[in-house]
mmCIF file of C-alpha atoms in Angstrom:
data_model
loop_
_atom_site.group_PDB
_atom_site.id
_atom_site.type_symbol
_atom_site.label_atom_id
_atom_site.label_comp_id
_atom_site.label_asym_id
_atom_site.label_seq_id
_atom_site.Cartn_x
_atom_site.Cartn_y
_atom_site.Cartn_z
ATOM 1 C CA UNK A 15 96.565 1.494 -35.750
ATOM 2 C CA UNK A 16 100.245 1.662 -36.703
ATOM 3 C CA UNK A 17 101.113 3.997 -33.820
ATOM 4 C CA UNK A 18 100.291 1.336 -31.208
ATOM 5 C CA UNK A 19 103.165 -0.844 -32.474
ATOM 6 C CA UNK A 20 106.869 -0.279 -32.052
ATOM 7 C CA UNK A 21 108.574 -1.203 -35.302
ATOM 8 C CA UNK A 22 111.920 -2.937 -34.889
ATOM 9 C CA UNK A 23 113.978 -3.635 -38.000
ATOM 10 C CA UNK A 24 116.327 -6.571 -37.271
ATOM 11 C CA UNK A 25 118.830 -5.175 -39.763
ATOM 12 C CA UNK A 26 119.198 -2.061 -37.598
ATOM 13 C CA UNK A 27 119.824 -3.758 -34.236
ATOM 14 C CA UNK A 28 122.401 -6.180 -32.857
ATOM 15 C CA UNK A 29 121.402 -9.835 -33.213
ATOM 16 C CA UNK A 30 121.328 -10.182 -29.418
ATOM 17 C CA UNK A 31 118.368 -7.779 -29.367
ATOM 18 C CA UNK A 32 116.567 -9.871 -31.986
ATOM 19 C CA UNK A 33 117.340 -12.893 -29.824
ATOM 20 C CA UNK A 34 115.629 -11.278 -26.828
ATOM 21 C CA UNK A 35 112.564 -10.349 -28.885
ATOM 22 C CA UNK A 36 112.262 -13.906 -30.215
ATOM 23 C CA UNK A 37 112.693 -15.528 -26.807
ATOM 24 C CA UNK A 38 110.071 -13.307 -25.190
ATOM 25 C CA UNK A 39 107.620 -13.091 -28.079
ATOM 26 C CA UNK A 40 107.734 -16.690 -29.292
ATOM 27 C CA UNK A 41 106.872 -18.355 -26.028
ATOM 28 C CA UNK A 42 106.329 -20.562 -24.194
ATOM 29 C CA UNK A 43 108.527 -22.979 -26.147
ATOM 30 C CA UNK A 44 108.914 -26.704 -25.385
ATOM 31 C CA UNK A 45 112.379 -27.793 -24.315
ATOM 32 C CA UNK A 46 114.372 -30.470 -26.110
ATOM 33 C CA UNK A 47 116.917 -32.045 -23.766
ATOM 34 C CA UNK A 48 119.254 -33.319 -26.463
ATOM 35 C CA UNK A 49 121.587 -36.248 -25.916
ATOM 36 C CA UNK A 50 124.432 -36.745 -28.403
ATOM 37 C CA UNK A 51 127.656 -38.680 -28.761
ATOM 38 C CA UNK A 52 130.843 -38.073 -30.739
ATOM 39 C CA UNK A 53 132.771 -40.655 -32.743
ATOM 40 C CA UNK A 54 134.950 -41.409 -29.708
ATOM 41 C CA UNK A 55 131.934 -42.316 -27.565
ATOM 42 C CA UNK A 56 131.924 -39.125 -25.458
ATOM 43 C CA UNK A 57 128.402 -38.231 -24.317
ATOM 44 C CA UNK A 58 126.889 -34.767 -24.332
ATOM 45 C CA UNK A 59 123.615 -33.398 -22.957
ATOM 46 C CA UNK A 60 122.180 -29.902 -23.511
ATOM 47 C CA UNK A 61 118.739 -28.223 -23.487
ATOM 48 C CA UNK A 62 117.344 -26.305 -26.482
ATOM 49 C CA UNK A 63 114.106 -24.345 -26.699
ATOM 50 C CA UNK A 64 114.216 -23.751 -30.446
ATOM 51 C CA UNK A 65 112.367 -27.047 -30.833
ATOM 52 C CA UNK A 66 109.033 -28.467 -31.910
ATOM 53 C CA UNK A 67 107.176 -31.281 -33.703
ATOM 54 C CA UNK A 68 106.559 -30.971 -37.445
ATOM 55 C CA UNK A 69 104.900 -34.149 -38.683
ATOM 56 C CA UNK A 70 103.471 -37.505 -37.671
ATOM 57 C CA UNK A 71 104.018 -39.777 -40.682
ATOM 58 C CA UNK A 72 106.890 -40.257 -40.208
ATOM 59 C CA UNK A 73 107.120 -38.646 -36.745
ATOM 60 C CA UNK A 74 109.320 -35.611 -37.290
ATOM 61 C CA UNK A 75 110.832 -33.080 -34.900
ATOM 62 C CA UNK A 76 113.321 -30.249 -35.376
ATOM 63 C CA UNK A 77 115.783 -28.431 -33.156
ATOM 64 C CA UNK A 78 117.983 -25.446 -33.889
ATOM 65 C CA UNK A 79 121.327 -25.254 -32.077
ATOM 66 C CA UNK A 80 122.751 -21.770 -32.599
ATOM 67 C CA UNK A 81 126.337 -20.960 -33.431
ATOM 68 C CA UNK A 82 128.260 -19.288 -30.610
ATOM 69 C CA UNK A 83 127.391 -15.636 -30.356
ATOM 70 C CA UNK A 84 131.019 -14.666 -29.710
ATOM 71 C CA UNK A 85 132.912 -16.362 -32.530
ATOM 72 C CA UNK A 86 130.314 -18.186 -34.656
ATOM 73 C CA UNK A 87 131.771 -21.626 -33.888
ATOM 74 C CA UNK A 88 129.669 -24.785 -33.718
ATOM 75 C CA UNK A 89 128.836 -26.098 -30.240
ATOM 76 C CA UNK A 90 129.269 -29.747 -29.240
ATOM 77 C CA UNK A 91 125.639 -30.744 -29.817
ATOM 78 C CA UNK A 92 125.689 -29.548 -33.409
ATOM 79 C CA UNK A 93 129.106 -31.066 -34.106
ATOM 80 C CA UNK A 94 128.073 -34.417 -32.682
ATOM 81 C CA UNK A 95 124.778 -34.600 -34.584
ATOM 82 C CA UNK A 96 126.432 -33.708 -37.871
ATOM 83 C CA UNK A 97 129.064 -36.369 -37.161
ATOM 84 C CA UNK A 98 126.901 -39.333 -36.087
ATOM 85 C CA UNK A 99 123.557 -38.226 -37.612
ATOM 86 C CA UNK A 100 121.829 -39.392 -34.412
ATOM 87 C CA UNK A 101 120.445 -37.767 -31.247
ATOM 88 C CA UNK A 102 117.895 -38.219 -28.488
ATOM 89 C CA UNK A 103 115.326 -35.724 -27.278
ATOM 90 C CA UNK A 104 114.079 -36.068 -23.696
ATOM 91 C CA UNK A 105 111.158 -34.104 -22.255
ATOM 92 C CA UNK A 106 111.810 -31.898 -19.243
ATOM 93 C CA UNK A 107 109.399 -32.166 -16.304
ATOM 94 C CA UNK A 108 109.249 -29.710 -13.422
ATOM 95 C CA UNK A 109 111.190 -31.973 -11.068
ATOM 96 C CA UNK A 110 114.153 -31.856 -13.498
ATOM 97 C CA UNK A 111 114.535 -28.093 -13.956
ATOM 98 C CA UNK A 112 117.507 -27.406 -11.666
ATOM 99 C CA UNK A 113 119.462 -30.323 -13.105
ATOM 100 C CA UNK A 114 118.562 -29.216 -16.630
ATOM 101 C CA UNK A 115 119.811 -25.714 -15.876
ATOM 102 C CA UNK A 116 123.077 -27.161 -14.605
ATOM 103 C CA UNK A 117 123.461 -29.208 -17.793
ATOM 104 C CA UNK A 118 123.162 -26.007 -19.863
ATOM 105 C CA UNK A 119 126.515 -24.794 -18.505
ATOM 106 C CA UNK A 120 129.124 -24.264 -21.223
ATOM 107 C CA UNK A 121 131.489 -27.039 -20.136
ATOM 108 C CA UNK A 122 134.642 -27.797 -22.080
ATOM 109 C CA UNK A 123 134.480 -30.282 -24.974
ATOM 110 C CA UNK A 124 134.410 -33.896 -23.855
ATOM 111 C CA UNK A 125 132.661 -33.166 -20.559
ATOM 112 C CA UNK A 126 129.787 -35.538 -19.831
ATOM 113 C CA UNK A 127 126.829 -33.352 -18.764
ATOM 114 C CA UNK A 128 124.899 -36.457 -17.719
ATOM 115 C CA UNK A 129 127.478 -36.856 -14.959
ATOM 116 C CA UNK A 130 127.805 -33.145 -14.179
ATOM 117 C CA UNK A 131 124.055 -32.665 -13.761
ATOM 118 C CA UNK A 132 123.392 -35.959 -11.975
ATOM 119 C CA UNK A 133 121.165 -37.566 -14.615
ATOM 120 C CA UNK A 134 121.093 -41.284 -15.370
ATOM 121 C CA UNK A 135 121.471 -42.604 -18.908
ATOM 122 C CA UNK A 136 118.707 -44.447 -20.742
ATOM 123 C CA UNK A 137 120.172 -46.804 -23.334
ATOM 124 C CA UNK A 138 118.680 -46.351 -26.776
ATOM 125 C CA UNK A 139 117.239 -49.233 -28.774
ATOM 126 C CA UNK A 140 118.261 -48.179 -32.290
ATOM 127 C CA UNK A 141 120.841 -45.393 -32.057
ATOM 128 C CA UNK A 142 123.981 -44.814 -29.981
ATOM 129 C CA UNK A 143 123.278 -41.610 -27.978
ATOM 130 C CA UNK A 144 121.591 -41.987 -24.586
ATOM 131 C CA UNK A 145 118.380 -40.429 -23.357
ATOM 132 C CA UNK A 146 117.659 -39.089 -19.870
ATOM 133 C CA UNK A 147 116.319 -41.868 -17.651
ATOM 134 C CA UNK A 148 114.510 -39.395 -15.369
ATOM 135 C CA UNK A 149 112.516 -37.886 -18.272
ATOM 136 C CA UNK A 150 108.863 -38.872 -18.782
ATOM 137 C CA UNK A 151 109.456 -39.436 -22.508
ATOM 138 C CA UNK A 152 112.531 -39.933 -24.700
ATOM 139 C CA UNK A 153 112.685 -39.940 -28.507
ATOM 140 C CA UNK A 154 115.424 -41.595 -30.527
ATOM 141 C CA UNK A 155 116.048 -39.507 -33.649
ATOM 142 C CA UNK A 156 117.889 -39.878 -36.964
ATOM 143 C CA UNK A 157 119.052 -36.665 -38.669
ATOM 144 C CA UNK A 158 117.260 -36.263 -42.005
ATOM 145 C CA UNK A 159 118.190 -32.726 -43.004
ATOM 146 C CA UNK A 160 120.445 -29.861 -41.908
ATOM 147 C CA UNK A 161 119.693 -26.297 -42.957
ATOM 148 C CA UNK A 162 122.116 -23.502 -42.084
ATOM 149 C CA UNK A 163 120.274 -20.318 -41.095
ATOM 150 C CA UNK A 164 122.874 -17.651 -41.745
ATOM 151 C CA UNK A 165 126.277 -19.052 -40.810
ATOM 152 C CA UNK A 166 126.990 -16.024 -38.596
ATOM 153 C CA UNK A 167 127.497 -15.656 -34.821
ATOM 154 C CA UNK A 168 124.135 -16.397 -33.211
ATOM 155 C CA UNK A 169 122.727 -17.987 -36.386
ATOM 156 C CA UNK A 170 120.613 -21.104 -36.071
ATOM 157 C CA UNK A 171 120.981 -24.537 -37.643
ATOM 158 C CA UNK A 172 117.720 -26.291 -38.384
ATOM 159 C CA UNK A 173 118.183 -29.991 -37.727
ATOM 160 C CA UNK A 174 115.221 -32.087 -38.863
ATOM 161 C CA UNK A 175 115.056 -35.504 -37.276
ATOM 162 C CA UNK A 176 112.865 -38.554 -37.729
ATOM 163 C CA UNK A 177 111.771 -40.216 -34.505
ATOM 164 C CA UNK A 178 112.595 -43.924 -34.836
ATOM 165 C CA UNK A 179 111.688 -44.936 -31.283
ATOM 166 C CA UNK A 180 109.606 -43.514 -28.442
ATOM 167 C CA UNK A 181 110.283 -44.398 -24.803
ATOM 168 C CA UNK A 182 107.330 -43.346 -22.621
ATOM 169 C CA UNK A 183 107.018 -44.141 -18.928
ATOM 170 C CA UNK A 184 103.947 -46.244 -18.190
ATOM 171 C CA UNK A 185 102.712 -43.977 -15.380
ATOM 172 C CA UNK A 186 102.479 -41.002 -17.774
ATOM 173 C CA UNK A 187 99.391 -42.478 -19.425
ATOM 174 C CA UNK A 188 95.748 -42.097 -18.494
ATOM 175 C CA UNK A 189 94.101 -44.755 -20.633
ATOM 176 C CA UNK A 190 95.520 -44.545 -24.162
ATOM 177 C CA UNK A 191 96.741 -40.972 -23.924
ATOM 178 C CA UNK A 192 99.527 -39.057 -22.246
ATOM 179 C CA UNK A 193 98.300 -37.037 -19.259
ATOM 180 C CA UNK A 194 99.634 -33.461 -19.139
ATOM 181 C CA UNK A 195 99.200 -33.343 -15.358
ATOM 182 C CA UNK A 196 101.457 -36.361 -14.979
ATOM 183 C CA UNK A 197 104.005 -35.142 -17.528
ATOM 184 C CA UNK A 198 104.247 -31.791 -15.684
ATOM 185 C CA UNK A 199 106.348 -30.342 -18.504
ATOM 186 C CA UNK A 200 108.094 -26.985 -18.422
ATOM 187 C CA UNK A 201 108.586 -24.534 -21.274
ATOM 188 C CA UNK A 202 111.013 -21.707 -21.933
ATOM 189 C CA UNK A 203 110.061 -18.051 -22.053
ATOM 190 C CA UNK A 204 112.132 -14.859 -22.202
ATOM 191 C CA UNK A 205 115.009 -14.078 -19.864
ATOM 192 C CA UNK A 206 115.217 -16.467 -16.927
ATOM 193 C CA UNK A 207 111.495 -17.237 -17.089
ATOM 194 C CA UNK A 208 109.817 -20.601 -17.620
ATOM 195 C CA UNK A 209 106.230 -21.790 -17.589
ATOM 196 C CA UNK A 210 104.773 -25.001 -16.224
ATOM 197 C CA UNK A 211 102.036 -26.985 -17.974
ATOM 198 C CA UNK A 212 100.236 -28.005 -14.808
ATOM 199 C CA UNK A 213 96.562 -27.934 -13.834
ATOM 200 C CA UNK A 214 96.427 -24.188 -13.083
ATOM 201 C CA UNK A 215 97.845 -23.071 -16.439
ATOM 202 C CA UNK A 216 96.159 -25.538 -18.821
ATOM 203 C CA UNK A 217 92.818 -24.794 -20.444
ATOM 204 C CA UNK A 218 90.747 -26.727 -22.970
ATOM 205 C CA UNK A 219 89.775 -25.271 -26.340
ATOM 206 C CA UNK A 220 87.999 -27.624 -28.723
ATOM 207 C CA UNK A 221 88.621 -27.157 -32.446
ATOM 208 C CA UNK A 222 85.518 -26.270 -34.510
ATOM 209 C CA UNK A 223 83.838 -29.353 -35.960
ATOM 210 C CA UNK A 224 81.390 -27.369 -38.112
ATOM 211 C CA UNK A 225 81.352 -24.062 -39.974
ATOM 212 C CA UNK A 226 80.274 -21.242 -37.667
ATOM 213 C CA UNK A 227 78.211 -18.255 -38.844
ATOM 214 C CA UNK A 228 81.245 -15.974 -38.443
ATOM 215 C CA UNK A 229 81.580 -12.373 -37.264
ATOM 216 C CA UNK A 230 79.947 -11.081 -40.454
ATOM 217 C CA UNK A 231 76.630 -12.740 -39.535
ATOM 218 C CA UNK A 232 76.404 -11.523 -35.952
ATOM 219 C CA UNK A 233 73.442 -9.219 -35.302
ATOM 220 C CA UNK A 234 74.613 -5.616 -35.309
ATOM 221 C CA UNK A 235 73.517 -4.939 -31.729
ATOM 222 C CA UNK A 236 76.012 -7.633 -30.682
ATOM 223 C CA UNK A 237 78.852 -7.096 -33.147
ATOM 224 C CA UNK A 238 79.000 -3.365 -32.375
ATOM 225 C CA UNK A 239 78.524 -3.738 -28.647
ATOM 226 C CA UNK A 240 81.404 -2.737 -26.376
ATOM 227 C CA UNK A 241 80.240 -5.274 -23.784
ATOM 228 C CA UNK A 242 81.854 -8.255 -25.497
ATOM 229 C CA UNK A 243 85.495 -9.111 -26.039
ATOM 230 C CA UNK A 244 86.618 -10.444 -29.424
ATOM 231 C CA UNK A 245 87.036 -13.863 -27.801
ATOM 232 C CA UNK A 246 83.403 -13.763 -26.650
ATOM 233 C CA UNK A 247 82.197 -12.618 -30.064
ATOM 234 C CA UNK A 248 84.158 -15.487 -31.648
ATOM 235 C CA UNK A 249 82.395 -17.964 -29.388
ATOM 236 C CA UNK A 250 79.019 -16.497 -30.336
ATOM 237 C CA UNK A 251 80.030 -16.650 -34.016
ATOM 238 C CA UNK A 252 80.926 -20.345 -33.718
ATOM 239 C CA UNK A 253 77.309 -21.564 -33.855
ATOM 240 C CA UNK A 254 76.091 -23.008 -37.143
ATOM 241 C CA UNK A 255 72.827 -21.014 -37.070
ATOM 242 C CA UNK A 256 70.997 -18.570 -34.825
ATOM 243 C CA UNK A 257 68.041 -19.926 -32.856
ATOM 244 C CA UNK A 258 64.714 -19.064 -34.459
ATOM 245 C CA UNK A 259 62.055 -16.961 -32.723
ATOM 246 C CA UNK A 260 60.047 -20.121 -32.056
ATOM 247 C CA UNK A 261 63.077 -21.823 -30.521
ATOM 248 C CA UNK A 262 63.634 -18.804 -28.253
ATOM 249 C CA UNK A 263 59.965 -18.812 -27.168
ATOM 250 C CA UNK A 264 60.023 -22.576 -26.528
ATOM 251 C CA UNK A 265 63.232 -22.251 -24.562
ATOM 252 C CA UNK A 266 61.707 -19.744 -22.106
ATOM 253 C CA UNK A 267 58.542 -21.835 -21.821
ATOM 254 C CA UNK A 268 60.734 -24.737 -20.701
ATOM 255 C CA UNK A 269 62.535 -22.475 -18.210
ATOM 256 C CA UNK A 270 59.156 -21.488 -16.725
ATOM 257 C CA UNK A 271 58.035 -25.114 -16.657
ATOM 258 C CA UNK A 272 61.199 -26.480 -15.072
ATOM 259 C CA UNK A 273 62.149 -23.442 -13.001
ATOM 260 C CA UNK A 274 63.027 -25.629 -10.015
ATOM 261 C CA UNK A 275 65.977 -27.240 -11.824
ATOM 262 C CA UNK A 276 67.389 -24.445 -13.979
ATOM 263 C CA UNK A 277 70.231 -22.189 -12.908
ATOM 264 C CA UNK A 278 69.636 -19.044 -10.890
ATOM 265 C CA UNK A 279 71.121 -16.993 -13.756
ATOM 266 C CA UNK A 280 68.400 -18.208 -16.119
ATOM 267 C CA UNK A 281 65.689 -17.428 -13.542
ATOM 268 C CA UNK A 282 67.016 -13.889 -13.169
ATOM 269 C CA UNK A 283 67.037 -13.519 -16.971
ATOM 270 C CA UNK A 284 63.482 -14.879 -17.179
ATOM 271 C CA UNK A 285 62.333 -12.360 -14.596
ATOM 272 C CA UNK A 286 63.841 -9.543 -16.647
ATOM 273 C CA UNK A 287 62.234 -10.805 -19.851
ATOM 274 C CA UNK A 288 58.788 -11.266 -18.258
ATOM 275 C CA UNK A 289 58.880 -7.704 -16.926
ATOM 276 C CA UNK A 290 59.410 -5.926 -20.224
ATOM 277 C CA UNK A 291 58.664 -2.499 -18.822
ATOM 278 C CA UNK A 292 61.727 -2.620 -16.614
ATOM 279 C CA UNK A 293 64.113 -4.752 -18.637
ATOM 280 C CA UNK A 294 67.698 -4.209 -17.527
ATOM 281 C CA UNK A 295 69.569 -4.791 -20.801
ATOM 282 C CA UNK A 296 72.995 -4.521 -19.185
ATOM 283 C CA UNK A 297 72.014 -7.151 -16.641
ATOM 284 C CA UNK A 298 70.817 -9.521 -19.369
ATOM 285 C CA UNK A 299 74.035 -9.024 -21.309
ATOM 286 C CA UNK A 300 76.077 -9.885 -18.225
ATOM 287 C CA UNK A 301 73.984 -13.014 -17.689
ATOM 288 C CA UNK A 302 74.507 -14.016 -21.325
ATOM 289 C CA UNK A 303 78.262 -13.595 -20.853
ATOM 290 C CA UNK A 304 78.044 -16.078 -17.975
ATOM 291 C CA UNK A 305 76.940 -18.753 -20.475
ATOM 292 C CA UNK A 306 79.035 -17.878 -23.537
ATOM 293 C CA UNK A 307 81.832 -20.372 -22.906
ATOM 294 C CA UNK A 308 79.853 -23.034 -21.043
ATOM 295 C CA UNK A 309 76.625 -23.133 -23.102
ATOM 296 C CA UNK A 310 76.655 -20.723 -26.035
ATOM 297 C CA UNK A 311 73.079 -21.617 -27.085
ATOM 298 C CA UNK A 312 71.737 -20.392 -23.713
ATOM 299 C CA UNK A 313 73.725 -17.195 -24.238
ATOM 300 C CA UNK A 314 72.056 -16.745 -27.620
ATOM 301 C CA UNK A 315 68.577 -17.371 -26.162
ATOM 302 C CA UNK A 316 69.120 -14.488 -23.742
ATOM 303 C CA UNK A 317 70.641 -12.153 -26.346
ATOM 304 C CA UNK A 318 67.930 -12.760 -28.913
ATOM 305 C CA UNK A 319 65.322 -12.096 -26.230
ATOM 306 C CA UNK A 320 66.862 -8.655 -25.768
ATOM 307 C CA UNK A 321 66.648 -7.989 -29.497
ATOM 308 C CA UNK A 322 62.979 -9.014 -29.545
#
């Protein structure tokens, strides 16, 4: 399988090429809109996509401001955080993207990007730096650890911060929880590309609550079939046990009994199964695929009927 991959040794390319690979391959990445302040009280605001959450007790996040790619010097955000040991992180919603982009401009030291980009300042409760008032959520952070990641032009600086205060707008909640559709957050990808966590791009994937049978226990006629994707096989392998022959028989008896309220797909499958001389296996497989992600047990009932 090696020939399907292009091997790229980072020691044999310029760091800007590694940068492009990381930005495109490690994506989408959440954006930290970082507010800082120097010892003279000058405010700074800049977005960073080398950012994520790393713990809940205490709440911990990390960002990585890179050294300048031209001369390896520290940028204002890094200098300010190392000086005051404090910073804010504001989320970026879709209605903020143009202003955020403007704030990313490499202004001269001492320039207030809040003013340049037209954002209002949210006063912090515990620390000095401001958050972005227009953001759906702002975190006040205390620097806990700084790790240099190379010390060369383009090298990162891992800044681990403890969140000491959350500011969350009331209308971002649905009940007790934050609502992704209301947050409408954006994330960074490669080049000039971003993604938007809205209704069209969000899907639900529940974590397994029990131990599934696994790929190794799938019947061979399924595991070796070219009709299923690996994702579909994984869903089939997530069940705790295969239905027994009696359970399969009872299932189809119920379909016959309640045929007026079952789905048309099940009625088509039943017709195929009851006419064993003309069973269309491919058709039954396609019907089973219809149920794999919505009701995996129904999918198994159909598949095990094929095997019988």
